[in-house]
Amino acid sequence: MQSSLRRHLTYWLLGPLLLLVAAGTFVSYRIALNAANKAYDSSLLDPVLAIASHLRRNGTRLELDLPSIAIEALRIDTEDRVYYSVLGSGGEELIAGTARLPAPPERMQPGEHIYYDATLGGERVRVAARAVTVDNGGTAIVQVAETLIKRDKLVLELLVASAVPQLLIAFAAVTLLWLGIGQGLRPLDRLRDEIAARSPRDLRPVSERDKPQEVRPLIEALNQLLARLNAAIASQQRFIANAAHQLRTPLAGLKTHAELARREPSTSELRSLLDMIAGETQRTSHLVNQLLTLARAEPGEAPSGQPINLHEIVGRDVRDWVQRAVGRNIDLGFELEDAWTMGEPLLLRELVANLVDNALAYTQTGGSVTVRTGVRAGESVIEVEDNGPGIPEAEREKVFERFYRVAATGGEGCGLGLSIVSEIAGRHNARVELAGPAGARGTLIRAAFPRLATQPAQPALPVSTRAVPTSR
Ligand SMILES: Nc1ncnc2c1ncn2[C@@H]1O[C@H](COP(=O)(O)OP(=O)(O)OP(=O)(O)O)[C@@H](O)[C@H]1O
Ligand SMILES: [Mg+2]
């Protein structure tokens, strides 16, 4: 069943409301009943007093000096049957009336009267009784009882009179609430229409004007989402545009040179043109590779990690790097200790490759580069340090942007390497820090990964080597 605000609120209100109605009905019913009972009781006392005033003493006996027609008149009632009795000698002897009236529940002093409930021949009755003293001839008890027909009728009337209006009010409240919720939620309908009418390109914030206060947090959250989406789409579009631009230039060069090469008769010039073609092809394929790596590293697919020793990740590509380092006369050193984390080996290799690639590319001939792995402050880290030109403080954030290259940087590169590094690090919940090595020129880049506590057996041996020993 779908959740409904209306239903929820109605149920919530209905229970307490019915309880209140019941309590209210009960209280007003009791008050009215009390008042009505008092009125009926005092009119029941009237015939008692009338009979009592006609008791006479006849010798030692008491008698009722009232013609039977007068007694009948006292007993007349439109709805109830009325019974009476006069008992002499302290209640022992029946002087007049019916013998079956139930005796009063307590003793009365002369001149006192009480009311009580009783049954007479299986019928419920209300009785008024009074103790009377007659001319020093002893006391008599006068009782008048009446059935409860008109009292019961009154009870029912009072009950209906107090319950019906309260029930009506409760019903009206629920109905109004039901309608009010619809009315109150109307701004949401407007909001829905507003959003539904938008084109998918329209990511402007939704206006908070004439929206109720309660809906504003929702709109705020929606607007924040729209803003983030906008930023994401903008960056995506910039990325696509830049990528297209970057691809177009080398490919255009490739095409021109290929055409020129075809027209060229001389073999030596042909070779140099073909060399250019080879270089451009190399750069194009590097760019395409970087783009593909970036696409793989971007969030999207869920990462499927496995326990990985960063030491081993570095170990796999050492040979290529050493060749390049030797070619540029760079002192490439390794200080490798075990550092376990969860990750994807291929992506982590790309991360390290890009860091080492930068260090080897931007460090001057005769410089030195050191690659380290190990555990620092409870994190598994990879560090690549060089004593090259370094990255100026102001550029340290920007170099992680896609296609950004520091202006003075020579060499070839498309500016994607460090974006790839930060994408891959982000995917592994790792931090990337860029600094200058303490007190010297150069660059130190560190990627710190969450350390994997339980390590598989057989740790790799610590390694510390330098590919090209130099006389530093
Ligand atoms: N070790 C370093 N020393 C000096 N400058 C560096 C170093 N690493 C990166 N940089 C600077 O940061 C810029 C961005 O590096 P990044 O790796 O993202 O791109 P790239 O090397 O130019 O291109 P790509 O790696 O995609 O081929 C580089 O152009 C360079 O200016
Ligand atoms: Mg690079």
Short mmCIF file of C-alpha atoms and ligand atoms in Angstrom, two decimals:
data_model
loop_
_atom_site.label_atom_id
_atom_site.label_comp_id
_atom_site.label_asym_id
_atom_site.label_seq_id
_atom_site.Cartn_x
_atom_site.Cartn_y
_atom_site.Cartn_z
CA MET A 1 0.00 0.00 0.00
CA GLN A 2 1.36 3.42 -0.96
CA SER A 3 1.98 5.78 1.89
CA SER A 4 -0.43 8.67 1.91
CA LEU A 5 -0.04 11.80 3.93
CA ARG A 6 -3.78 12.24 4.02
CA ARG A 7 -4.49 8.77 5.28
CA HIS A 8 -1.67 8.97 7.76
CA LEU A 9 -2.86 12.27 9.26
CA THR A 10 -6.49 11.15 9.29
CA TYR A 11 -5.71 7.96 11.17
CA TRP A 12 -3.51 9.94 13.49
CA LEU A 13 -6.28 12.39 14.25
CA LEU A 14 -9.23 10.01 14.28
CA GLY A 15 -8.20 7.91 17.29
CA PRO A 16 -7.52 10.77 19.72
CA LEU A 17 -10.57 12.64 18.43
CA LEU A 18 -12.88 9.70 19.14
CA LEU A 19 -11.40 9.34 22.61
CA LEU A 20 -12.02 13.02 23.25
CA VAL A 21 -15.59 12.74 21.98
CA ALA A 22 -16.21 9.76 24.28
CA ALA A 23 -14.75 11.57 27.28
CA GLY A 24 -16.65 14.78 26.50
CA THR A 25 -19.89 12.89 26.03
CA PHE A 26 -19.41 11.07 29.29
CA VAL A 27 -18.75 14.25 31.28
CA SER A 28 -21.64 16.29 29.89
CA TYR A 29 -23.96 13.29 30.17
CA ARG A 30 -23.07 12.86 33.85
CA ILE A 31 -23.63 16.53 34.62
CA ALA A 32 -27.02 16.64 32.88
CA LEU A 33 -28.11 13.35 34.43
CA ASN A 34 -27.28 14.59 37.88
CA ALA A 35 -29.34 17.73 37.44
CA ALA A 36 -32.31 15.83 36.01
CA ASN A 37 -32.19 13.19 38.76
CA LYS A 38 -32.31 15.90 41.41
CA ALA A 39 -35.38 17.45 39.79
CA TYR A 40 -37.19 14.07 39.55
CA ASP A 41 -36.20 13.15 43.10
CA SER A 42 -37.60 16.32 44.57
CA SER A 43 -40.88 15.83 42.72
CA LEU A 44 -40.94 12.25 44.10
CA LEU A 45 -40.73 13.70 47.60
CA ASP A 46 -43.93 15.71 47.13
CA PRO A 47 -46.37 12.76 47.52
CA VAL A 48 -44.29 11.53 50.50
CA LEU A 49 -44.81 14.85 52.27
CA ALA A 50 -48.50 14.93 51.33
CA ILE A 51 -49.08 11.44 52.77
CA ALA A 52 -47.04 12.22 55.88
CA SER A 53 -49.15 15.29 56.63
CA HIS A 54 -52.27 13.13 56.72
CA LEU A 55 -51.14 10.62 59.36
CA ARG A 56 -53.35 10.70 62.49
CA ARG A 57 -53.22 8.99 65.80
CA ASN A 58 -56.16 6.79 66.61
CA GLY A 59 -55.76 5.46 70.16
CA THR A 60 -52.50 3.59 70.19
CA ARG A 61 -52.50 3.11 66.45
CA LEU A 62 -51.59 5.38 63.60
CA GLU A 63 -53.77 5.67 60.55
CA LEU A 64 -53.78 7.42 57.22
CA ASP A 65 -56.53 9.97 57.10
CA LEU A 66 -56.78 10.35 53.34
CA PRO A 67 -59.63 9.29 51.06
CA SER A 68 -58.61 6.71 48.54
CA ILE A 69 -59.51 9.05 45.69
CA ALA A 70 -56.95 11.54 47.00
CA ILE A 71 -54.35 8.78 47.25
CA GLU A 72 -55.04 7.76 43.67
CA ALA A 73 -54.56 11.38 42.63
CA LEU A 74 -51.16 11.40 44.29
CA ARG A 75 -50.25 8.21 42.44
CA ILE A 76 -51.16 9.54 38.99
CA ASP A 77 -48.31 9.66 36.57
CA THR A 78 -48.45 9.65 32.75
CA GLU A 79 -45.61 7.21 32.26
CA ASP A 80 -44.51 5.48 35.44
CA ARG A 81 -46.28 3.31 37.98
CA VAL A 82 -46.18 4.80 41.45
CA TYR A 83 -46.32 2.72 44.70
CA TYR A 84 -46.50 3.90 48.30
CA SER A 85 -46.42 2.46 51.77
CA VAL A 86 -46.79 3.75 55.33
CA LEU A 87 -45.13 1.65 58.03
CA GLY A 88 -45.74 2.21 61.71
CA SER A 89 -44.01 1.02 64.92
CA GLY A 90 -40.55 1.76 63.67
CA GLY A 91 -41.19 0.09 60.31
CA GLU A 92 -42.80 -3.20 61.55
CA GLU A 93 -46.47 -2.64 60.80
CA LEU A 94 -48.02 -1.81 57.45
CA ILE A 95 -50.53 1.02 57.92
CA ALA A 96 -51.36 1.70 54.29
CA GLY A 97 -50.19 0.99 50.76
CA THR A 98 -48.24 -1.96 49.42
CA ALA A 99 -46.29 -4.28 51.67
CA ARG A 100 -43.59 -5.12 49.12
CA LEU A 101 -41.66 -1.86 48.99
CA PRO A 102 -37.99 -2.46 49.88
CA ALA A 103 -36.99 -0.98 53.20
CA PRO A 104 -34.64 2.01 53.27
CA PRO A 105 -30.97 0.98 53.37
CA GLU A 106 -30.23 3.01 56.52
CA ARG A 107 -31.98 4.26 59.64
CA MET A 108 -33.44 7.75 59.43
CA GLN A 109 -33.91 10.32 62.18
CA PRO A 110 -37.47 11.71 62.41
CA GLY A 111 -37.96 14.44 59.80
CA GLU A 112 -35.13 13.07 57.63
CA HIS A 113 -35.63 11.78 54.10
CA ILE A 114 -33.54 9.72 51.68
CA TYR A 115 -33.69 8.51 48.07
CA TYR A 116 -32.52 5.12 46.96
CA ASP A 117 -32.63 2.65 44.08
CA ALA A 118 -34.28 -0.72 44.54
CA THR A 119 -36.29 -3.39 42.71
CA LEU A 120 -39.92 -4.08 43.16
CA GLY A 121 -41.35 -7.29 41.68
CA GLY A 122 -38.41 -7.51 39.27
CA GLU A 123 -38.77 -3.88 38.21
CA ARG A 124 -36.17 -1.20 38.95
CA VAL A 125 -37.63 1.62 41.04
CA ARG A 126 -36.51 4.87 42.66
CA VAL A 127 -37.77 5.32 46.19
CA ALA A 128 -38.19 8.41 48.36
CA ALA A 129 -38.60 7.65 52.09
CA ARG A 130 -39.18 9.87 55.11
CA ALA A 131 -39.38 9.21 58.83
CA VAL A 132 -42.27 11.08 60.52
CA THR A 133 -43.29 11.50 64.18
CA VAL A 134 -47.02 11.74 64.75
CA ASP A 135 -48.46 13.46 67.91
CA ASN A 136 -46.01 11.58 70.18
CA GLY A 137 -47.61 8.35 68.86
CA GLY A 138 -44.34 6.95 67.59
CA THR A 139 -42.64 7.16 64.26
CA ALA A 140 -43.81 6.06 60.87
CA ILE A 141 -41.91 5.63 57.61
CA VAL A 142 -43.56 6.93 54.44
CA GLN A 143 -42.20 5.56 51.17
CA VAL A 144 -43.12 6.40 47.58
CA ALA A 145 -41.57 4.44 44.74
CA GLU A 146 -41.79 5.00 41.02
CA THR A 147 -40.59 2.94 38.07
CA LEU A 148 -37.76 4.33 35.95
CA ILE A 149 -39.48 4.65 32.56
CA LYS A 150 -39.30 8.42 32.26
CA ARG A 151 -35.88 8.54 33.90
CA ASP A 152 -34.52 5.98 31.41
CA LYS A 153 -36.04 7.95 28.57
CA LEU A 154 -34.33 11.04 29.89
CA VAL A 155 -30.99 9.23 30.14
CA LEU A 156 -31.24 8.22 26.51
CA GLU A 157 -32.22 11.72 25.46
CA LEU A 158 -29.34 13.26 27.39
CA LEU A 159 -26.91 10.76 25.93
CA VAL A 160 -28.02 11.49 22.39
CA ALA A 161 -28.10 15.23 23.05
CA SER A 162 -24.51 15.30 24.24
CA ALA A 163 -23.02 12.71 21.86
CA VAL A 164 -24.53 13.81 18.56
CA PRO A 165 -23.12 17.36 18.46
CA GLN A 166 -19.69 16.16 19.49
CA LEU A 167 -19.69 13.44 16.87
CA LEU A 168 -20.76 16.00 14.29
CA ILE A 169 -17.88 18.26 15.28
CA ALA A 170 -15.41 15.38 15.09
CA PHE A 171 -16.72 14.33 11.68
CA ALA A 172 -16.53 17.90 10.45
CA ALA A 173 -12.96 18.22 11.75
CA VAL A 174 -11.84 15.10 9.90
CA THR A 175 -13.57 16.21 6.72
CA LEU A 176 -12.02 19.66 6.94
CA LEU A 177 -8.62 18.11 7.59
CA TRP A 178 -9.04 15.85 4.57
CA LEU A 179 -9.91 18.81 2.38
CA GLY A 180 -7.29 21.01 4.05
CA ILE A 181 -4.50 18.57 3.30
CA GLY A 182 -5.46 18.61 -0.37
CA GLN A 183 -5.49 22.39 -0.26
CA GLY A 184 -2.20 22.49 1.64
CA LEU A 185 -0.47 20.18 -0.82
CA ARG A 186 -1.55 22.21 -3.81
CA PRO A 187 1.81 24.06 -3.92
CA LEU A 188 3.45 20.66 -4.45
CA ASP A 189 1.25 20.12 -7.50
CA ARG A 190 2.39 23.49 -8.80
CA LEU A 191 6.00 22.54 -8.14
CA ARG A 192 5.49 19.25 -9.98
CA ASP A 193 3.98 21.03 -12.98
CA GLU A 194 6.83 23.53 -12.95
CA ILE A 195 9.44 20.80 -13.01
CA ALA A 196 7.55 18.60 -15.47
CA ALA A 197 7.29 21.48 -17.92
CA ARG A 198 11.05 21.99 -18.05
CA SER A 199 13.28 20.92 -20.87
CA PRO A 200 16.03 18.50 -19.85
CA ARG A 201 18.60 21.23 -20.53
CA ASP A 202 16.99 23.69 -18.18
CA LEU A 203 18.84 23.21 -14.90
CA ARG A 204 18.15 26.66 -13.46
CA PRO A 205 17.27 26.58 -9.75
CA VAL A 206 13.57 26.23 -8.94
CA SER A 207 12.17 29.45 -7.52
CA GLU A 208 11.36 29.39 -3.82
CA ARG A 209 8.94 32.30 -4.17
CA ASP A 210 5.32 31.63 -3.14
CA LYS A 211 6.25 28.17 -1.96
CA PRO A 212 5.25 27.28 1.59
CA GLN A 213 7.93 27.18 4.23
CA GLU A 214 7.58 23.40 4.65
CA VAL A 215 8.43 22.74 1.02
CA ARG A 216 11.47 25.03 0.97
CA PRO A 217 13.99 22.50 2.30
CA LEU A 218 12.90 20.14 -0.47
CA ILE A 219 13.38 22.87 -3.06
CA GLU A 220 16.74 23.77 -1.56
CA ALA A 221 17.91 20.17 -1.78
CA LEU A 222 16.60 19.94 -5.33
CA ASN A 223 18.40 23.14 -6.27
CA GLN A 224 21.64 21.88 -4.79
CA LEU A 225 21.29 18.71 -6.80
CA LEU A 226 20.56 20.75 -9.93
CA ALA A 227 23.63 22.88 -9.28
CA ARG A 228 25.85 19.83 -8.88
CA LEU A 229 24.35 18.25 -11.98
CA ASN A 230 24.95 21.47 -13.85
CA ALA A 231 28.57 21.56 -12.78
CA ALA A 232 29.04 17.91 -13.67
CA ILE A 233 27.50 18.38 -17.10
CA ALA A 234 29.52 21.52 -17.73
CA SER A 235 32.75 19.76 -16.83
CA GLN A 236 31.77 16.81 -18.98
CA GLN A 237 31.13 19.10 -21.89
CA ARG A 238 34.42 20.93 -21.39
CA PHE A 239 36.13 17.58 -21.25
CA ILE A 240 34.58 16.38 -24.49
CA ALA A 241 35.38 19.65 -26.23
CA ASN A 242 38.99 19.60 -25.05
CA ALA A 243 39.40 15.96 -25.96
CA ALA A 244 38.08 16.59 -29.43
CA HIS A 245 40.38 19.57 -29.79
CA GLN A 246 43.39 17.64 -28.59
CA LEU A 247 42.66 14.77 -30.92
CA ARG A 248 42.06 17.03 -33.88
CA THR A 249 45.48 18.75 -33.86
CA PRO A 250 47.78 15.71 -33.97
CA LEU A 251 45.51 13.89 -36.35
CA ALA A 252 45.42 16.88 -38.69
CA GLY A 253 49.23 16.99 -38.58
CA LEU A 254 49.39 13.30 -39.23
CA LYS A 255 47.18 13.67 -42.26
CA THR A 256 49.11 16.61 -43.74
CA HIS A 257 52.44 14.94 -43.27
CA ALA A 258 51.22 11.72 -44.76
CA GLU A 259 50.05 13.61 -47.83
CA LEU A 260 53.33 15.42 -48.10
CA ALA A 261 55.22 12.14 -47.75
CA ARG A 262 53.32 10.66 -50.62
CA ARG A 263 54.39 13.47 -52.95
CA GLU A 264 58.02 13.41 -51.87
CA PRO A 265 60.53 11.76 -54.21
CA SER A 266 63.67 12.19 -52.09
CA THR A 267 64.25 9.37 -49.64
CA SER A 268 66.06 11.31 -46.87
CA GLU A 269 63.30 13.91 -46.67
CA LEU A 270 60.76 11.18 -46.90
CA ARG A 271 62.34 9.55 -43.86
CA SER A 272 62.17 12.70 -41.78
CA LEU A 273 58.52 13.16 -42.69
CA LEU A 274 57.81 9.59 -41.83
CA ASP A 275 59.61 10.16 -38.53
CA MET A 276 57.21 13.02 -37.81
CA ILE A 277 54.30 10.81 -38.70
CA ALA A 278 55.62 8.22 -36.31
CA GLY A 279 55.98 10.81 -33.53
CA GLU A 280 52.50 12.17 -34.02
CA THR A 281 51.04 8.75 -34.20
CA GLN A 282 52.82 7.99 -30.96
CA ARG A 283 51.38 11.11 -29.30
CA THR A 284 47.91 10.40 -30.62
CA SER A 285 47.95 6.91 -29.30
CA HIS A 286 49.29 8.19 -25.96
CA LEU A 287 46.40 10.65 -25.79
CA VAL A 288 43.89 8.01 -26.71
CA ASN A 289 45.37 5.72 -24.10
CA GLN A 290 45.19 8.40 -21.44
CA LEU A 291 41.58 9.15 -22.38
CA LEU A 292 40.66 5.53 -22.17
CA THR A 293 42.37 5.16 -18.80
CA LEU A 294 40.53 8.20 -17.55
CA ALA A 295 37.24 6.85 -18.81
CA ARG A 296 37.95 3.60 -16.99
CA ALA A 297 38.92 5.38 -13.80
CA GLU A 298 35.87 7.62 -13.75
CA PRO A 299 33.18 6.76 -11.25
CA GLY A 300 30.46 4.67 -12.72
CA GLU A 301 31.08 0.97 -12.50
CA ALA A 302 31.34 -0.34 -8.99
CA PRO A 303 34.96 -0.96 -8.05
CA SER A 304 35.91 -4.62 -7.71
CA GLY A 305 38.87 -4.60 -5.37
CA GLN A 306 41.28 -7.31 -4.25
CA PRO A 307 44.10 -7.26 -1.70
CA ILE A 308 47.10 -5.70 -3.34
CA ASN A 309 50.67 -5.07 -2.28
CA LEU A 310 51.74 -1.68 -3.69
CA HIS A 311 55.30 -3.00 -3.59
CA GLU A 312 54.39 -5.57 -6.24
CA ILE A 313 52.45 -3.08 -8.32
CA VAL A 314 55.56 -0.94 -8.65
CA GLY A 315 57.73 -4.00 -9.26
CA ARG A 316 55.95 -4.95 -12.47
CA ASP A 317 56.90 -1.94 -14.56
CA VAL A 318 60.39 -1.35 -13.23
CA ARG A 319 62.16 -2.58 -16.34
CA ASP A 320 60.52 -0.03 -18.69
CA TRP A 321 61.25 2.83 -16.36
CA VAL A 322 64.85 1.82 -15.86
CA GLN A 323 65.34 1.85 -19.63
CA ARG A 324 63.91 5.33 -19.89
CA ALA A 325 65.94 6.53 -16.92
CA VAL A 326 69.14 5.17 -18.39
CA GLY A 327 68.30 6.82 -21.70
CA ARG A 328 68.00 10.21 -19.98
CA ASN A 329 70.82 9.60 -17.53
CA ILE A 330 68.48 9.90 -14.56
CA ASP A 331 69.28 8.22 -11.28
CA LEU A 332 66.15 6.13 -10.66
CA GLY A 333 65.97 4.57 -7.19
CA PHE A 334 63.47 2.32 -5.45
CA GLU A 335 62.79 2.01 -1.73
CA LEU A 336 60.03 -0.57 -1.59
CA GLU A 337 58.38 -1.97 1.51
CA ASP A 338 55.17 -3.94 1.78
CA ALA A 339 52.04 -1.81 1.73
CA TRP A 340 48.75 -3.62 1.43
CA THR A 341 45.47 -2.14 0.34
CA MET A 342 42.32 -3.11 -1.53
CA GLY A 343 42.30 -2.14 -5.15
CA GLU A 344 42.31 -2.87 -8.83
CA PRO A 345 45.79 -3.79 -10.03
CA LEU A 346 45.45 -2.38 -13.54
CA LEU A 347 44.27 1.01 -12.32
CA LEU A 348 46.92 1.18 -9.62
CA ARG A 349 49.60 0.40 -12.20
CA GLU A 350 48.31 3.30 -14.29
CA LEU A 351 48.47 5.55 -11.25
CA VAL A 352 52.11 4.72 -10.51
CA ALA A 353 53.02 4.77 -14.19
CA ASN A 354 51.71 8.32 -14.56
CA LEU A 355 53.62 9.55 -11.51
CA VAL A 356 56.89 7.95 -12.59
CA ASP A 357 56.28 9.08 -16.16
CA ASN A 358 56.01 12.70 -15.02
CA ALA A 359 59.08 12.46 -12.84
CA LEU A 360 61.15 10.96 -15.65
CA ALA A 361 59.73 13.39 -18.19
CA TYR A 362 60.17 16.65 -16.29
CA THR A 363 63.40 16.01 -14.37
CA GLN A 364 66.50 17.32 -16.10
CA THR A 365 69.19 14.99 -17.42
CA GLY A 366 71.42 13.88 -14.56
CA GLY A 367 68.63 14.38 -12.02
CA SER A 368 67.32 11.73 -9.69
CA VAL A 369 63.96 10.10 -9.08
CA THR A 370 62.99 7.89 -6.16
CA VAL A 371 59.93 5.63 -5.94
CA ARG A 372 58.87 4.51 -2.45
CA THR A 373 56.15 2.28 -1.06
CA GLY A 374 55.45 1.56 2.59
CA VAL A 375 53.25 2.24 5.56
CA ARG A 376 53.22 5.79 6.97
CA ALA A 377 50.97 6.80 9.86
CA GLY A 378 48.74 3.77 9.38
CA GLU A 379 48.26 4.30 5.65
CA SER A 380 49.73 2.43 2.70
CA VAL A 381 51.51 4.96 0.53
CA ILE A 382 53.25 5.31 -2.78
CA GLU A 383 55.66 8.22 -3.11
CA VAL A 384 57.44 9.50 -6.19
CA GLU A 385 60.08 12.13 -5.53
CA ASP A 386 62.32 13.94 -7.99
CA ASN A 387 64.74 16.83 -7.93
CA GLY A 388 63.43 18.36 -11.15
CA PRO A 389 62.00 21.85 -11.64
CA GLY A 390 59.11 21.29 -9.22
CA ILE A 391 55.56 22.56 -9.57
CA PRO A 392 54.99 26.17 -8.47
CA GLU A 393 52.77 26.57 -5.40
CA ALA A 394 50.08 28.37 -7.42
CA GLU A 395 49.80 25.52 -9.92
CA ARG A 396 49.55 22.66 -7.47
CA GLU A 397 45.77 22.44 -7.56
CA LYS A 398 45.42 23.15 -11.26
CA VAL A 399 47.76 20.39 -12.44
CA PHE A 400 45.10 17.88 -11.34
CA GLU A 401 42.63 19.41 -13.81
CA ARG A 402 42.17 17.64 -17.07
CA PHE A 403 44.31 18.89 -19.96
CA TYR A 404 46.07 21.35 -17.71
CA ARG A 405 49.82 21.71 -18.22
CA VAL A 406 52.06 24.21 -16.52
CA ALA A 407 52.78 26.86 -19.13
CA ALA A 408 56.57 26.64 -19.11
CA THR A 409 56.62 22.85 -19.26
CA GLY A 410 58.32 21.47 -22.30
CA GLY A 411 58.15 17.97 -23.62
CA GLU A 412 55.10 16.20 -24.84
CA GLY A 413 52.07 15.32 -22.84
CA CYS A 414 48.39 16.01 -22.96
CA GLY A 415 47.80 17.12 -19.35
CA LEU A 416 45.76 14.09 -18.32
CA GLY A 417 48.25 12.17 -16.20
CA LEU A 418 47.54 13.76 -12.84
CA SER A 419 43.75 13.80 -13.43
CA ILE A 420 44.02 10.08 -14.00
CA VAL A 421 46.01 9.80 -10.76
CA SER A 422 43.41 11.69 -8.77
CA GLU A 423 40.48 9.81 -10.36
CA ILE A 424 42.06 6.44 -9.55
CA ALA A 425 42.96 7.58 -6.04
CA GLY A 426 39.39 8.80 -5.49
CA ARG A 427 38.10 5.44 -6.60
CA HIS A 428 40.30 3.75 -3.99
CA ASN A 429 39.39 6.22 -1.22
CA ALA A 430 42.95 7.45 -1.31
CA ARG A 431 44.37 10.99 -0.90
CA VAL A 432 46.91 12.51 -3.25
CA GLU A 433 49.29 15.09 -1.79
CA LEU A 434 51.64 17.21 -3.82
CA ALA A 435 54.57 18.95 -2.13
CA GLY A 436 58.10 20.04 -2.66
CA PRO A 437 60.65 17.75 -1.01
CA ALA A 438 61.75 19.26 2.30
CA GLY A 439 64.25 22.07 1.75
CA ALA A 440 65.12 21.20 -1.83
CA ARG A 441 63.82 21.79 -5.33
CA GLY A 442 61.77 19.12 -7.00
CA THR A 443 58.44 17.42 -6.61
CA LEU A 444 57.10 14.91 -4.10
CA ILE A 445 53.77 13.29 -4.86
CA ARG A 446 52.28 10.91 -2.37
CA ALA A 447 49.16 8.74 -2.75
CA ALA A 448 47.94 7.42 0.61
CA PHE A 449 45.58 4.42 0.59
CA PRO A 450 43.54 2.88 3.41
CA ARG A 451 45.80 0.19 4.85
CA LEU A 452 44.62 -3.40 4.65
CA ALA A 453 45.17 -4.82 8.13
CA THR A 454 44.99 -8.55 7.42
CA GLN A 455 47.77 -9.30 4.99
CA PRO A 456 48.13 -12.50 3.06
CA ALA A 457 51.12 -14.65 4.07
CA GLN A 458 54.53 -14.39 2.40
CA PRO A 459 55.40 -10.70 2.51
CA ALA A 460 57.69 -9.52 -0.24
CA LEU A 461 61.21 -8.63 0.88
CA PRO A 462 62.05 -4.94 1.32
CA VAL A 463 63.96 -3.62 -1.67
CA SER A 464 66.21 -0.62 -1.94
CA THR A 465 68.00 -0.25 -5.22
CA ARG A 466 69.19 2.40 -7.57
CA ALA A 467 69.02 1.69 -11.26
CA VAL A 468 71.84 4.03 -12.22
CA PRO A 469 74.28 4.57 -9.38
CA THR A 470 75.57 8.06 -9.62
CA SER A 471 78.16 9.98 -7.70
CA ARG A 472 75.71 12.26 -5.90
N1 LIG B 1 57.31 15.63 -11.43
C1 LIG B 1 56.97 16.81 -11.98
N2 LIG B 1 57.85 17.81 -12.02
C2 LIG B 1 57.53 19.00 -12.58
N3 LIG B 1 56.34 19.27 -13.11
C3 LIG B 1 55.40 18.30 -13.09
C4 LIG B 1 55.66 17.02 -12.50
N4 LIG B 1 54.55 16.27 -12.63
C5 LIG B 1 53.65 17.05 -13.26
N5 LIG B 1 54.14 18.25 -13.52
C6 LIG B 1 53.42 19.37 -14.18
O1 LIG B 1 52.05 19.13 -14.09
C7 LIG B 1 51.48 19.12 -15.39
C8 LIG B 1 50.36 18.12 -15.46
O2 LIG B 1 50.87 16.81 -15.38
P1 LIG B 1 50.04 15.64 -16.02
O3 LIG B 1 50.75 14.37 -15.77
O4 LIG B 1 48.66 15.77 -15.57
O5 LIG B 1 50.06 15.98 -17.54
P2 LIG B 1 51.22 15.76 -18.60
O6 LIG B 1 52.33 15.03 -18.02
O7 LIG B 1 51.50 17.09 -19.18
O8 LIG B 1 50.46 14.90 -19.69
P3 LIG B 1 50.21 13.32 -19.69
O9 LIG B 1 50.73 12.79 -18.39
O10 LIG B 1 48.74 13.14 -19.79
O11 LIG B 1 50.90 12.79 -20.85
C9 LIG B 1 52.61 18.79 -16.31
O12 LIG B 1 52.39 19.33 -17.58
C10 LIG B 1 53.79 19.46 -15.64
O13 LIG B 1 53.82 20.79 -15.98
MG MG B 2 52.11 13.24 -17.09
#
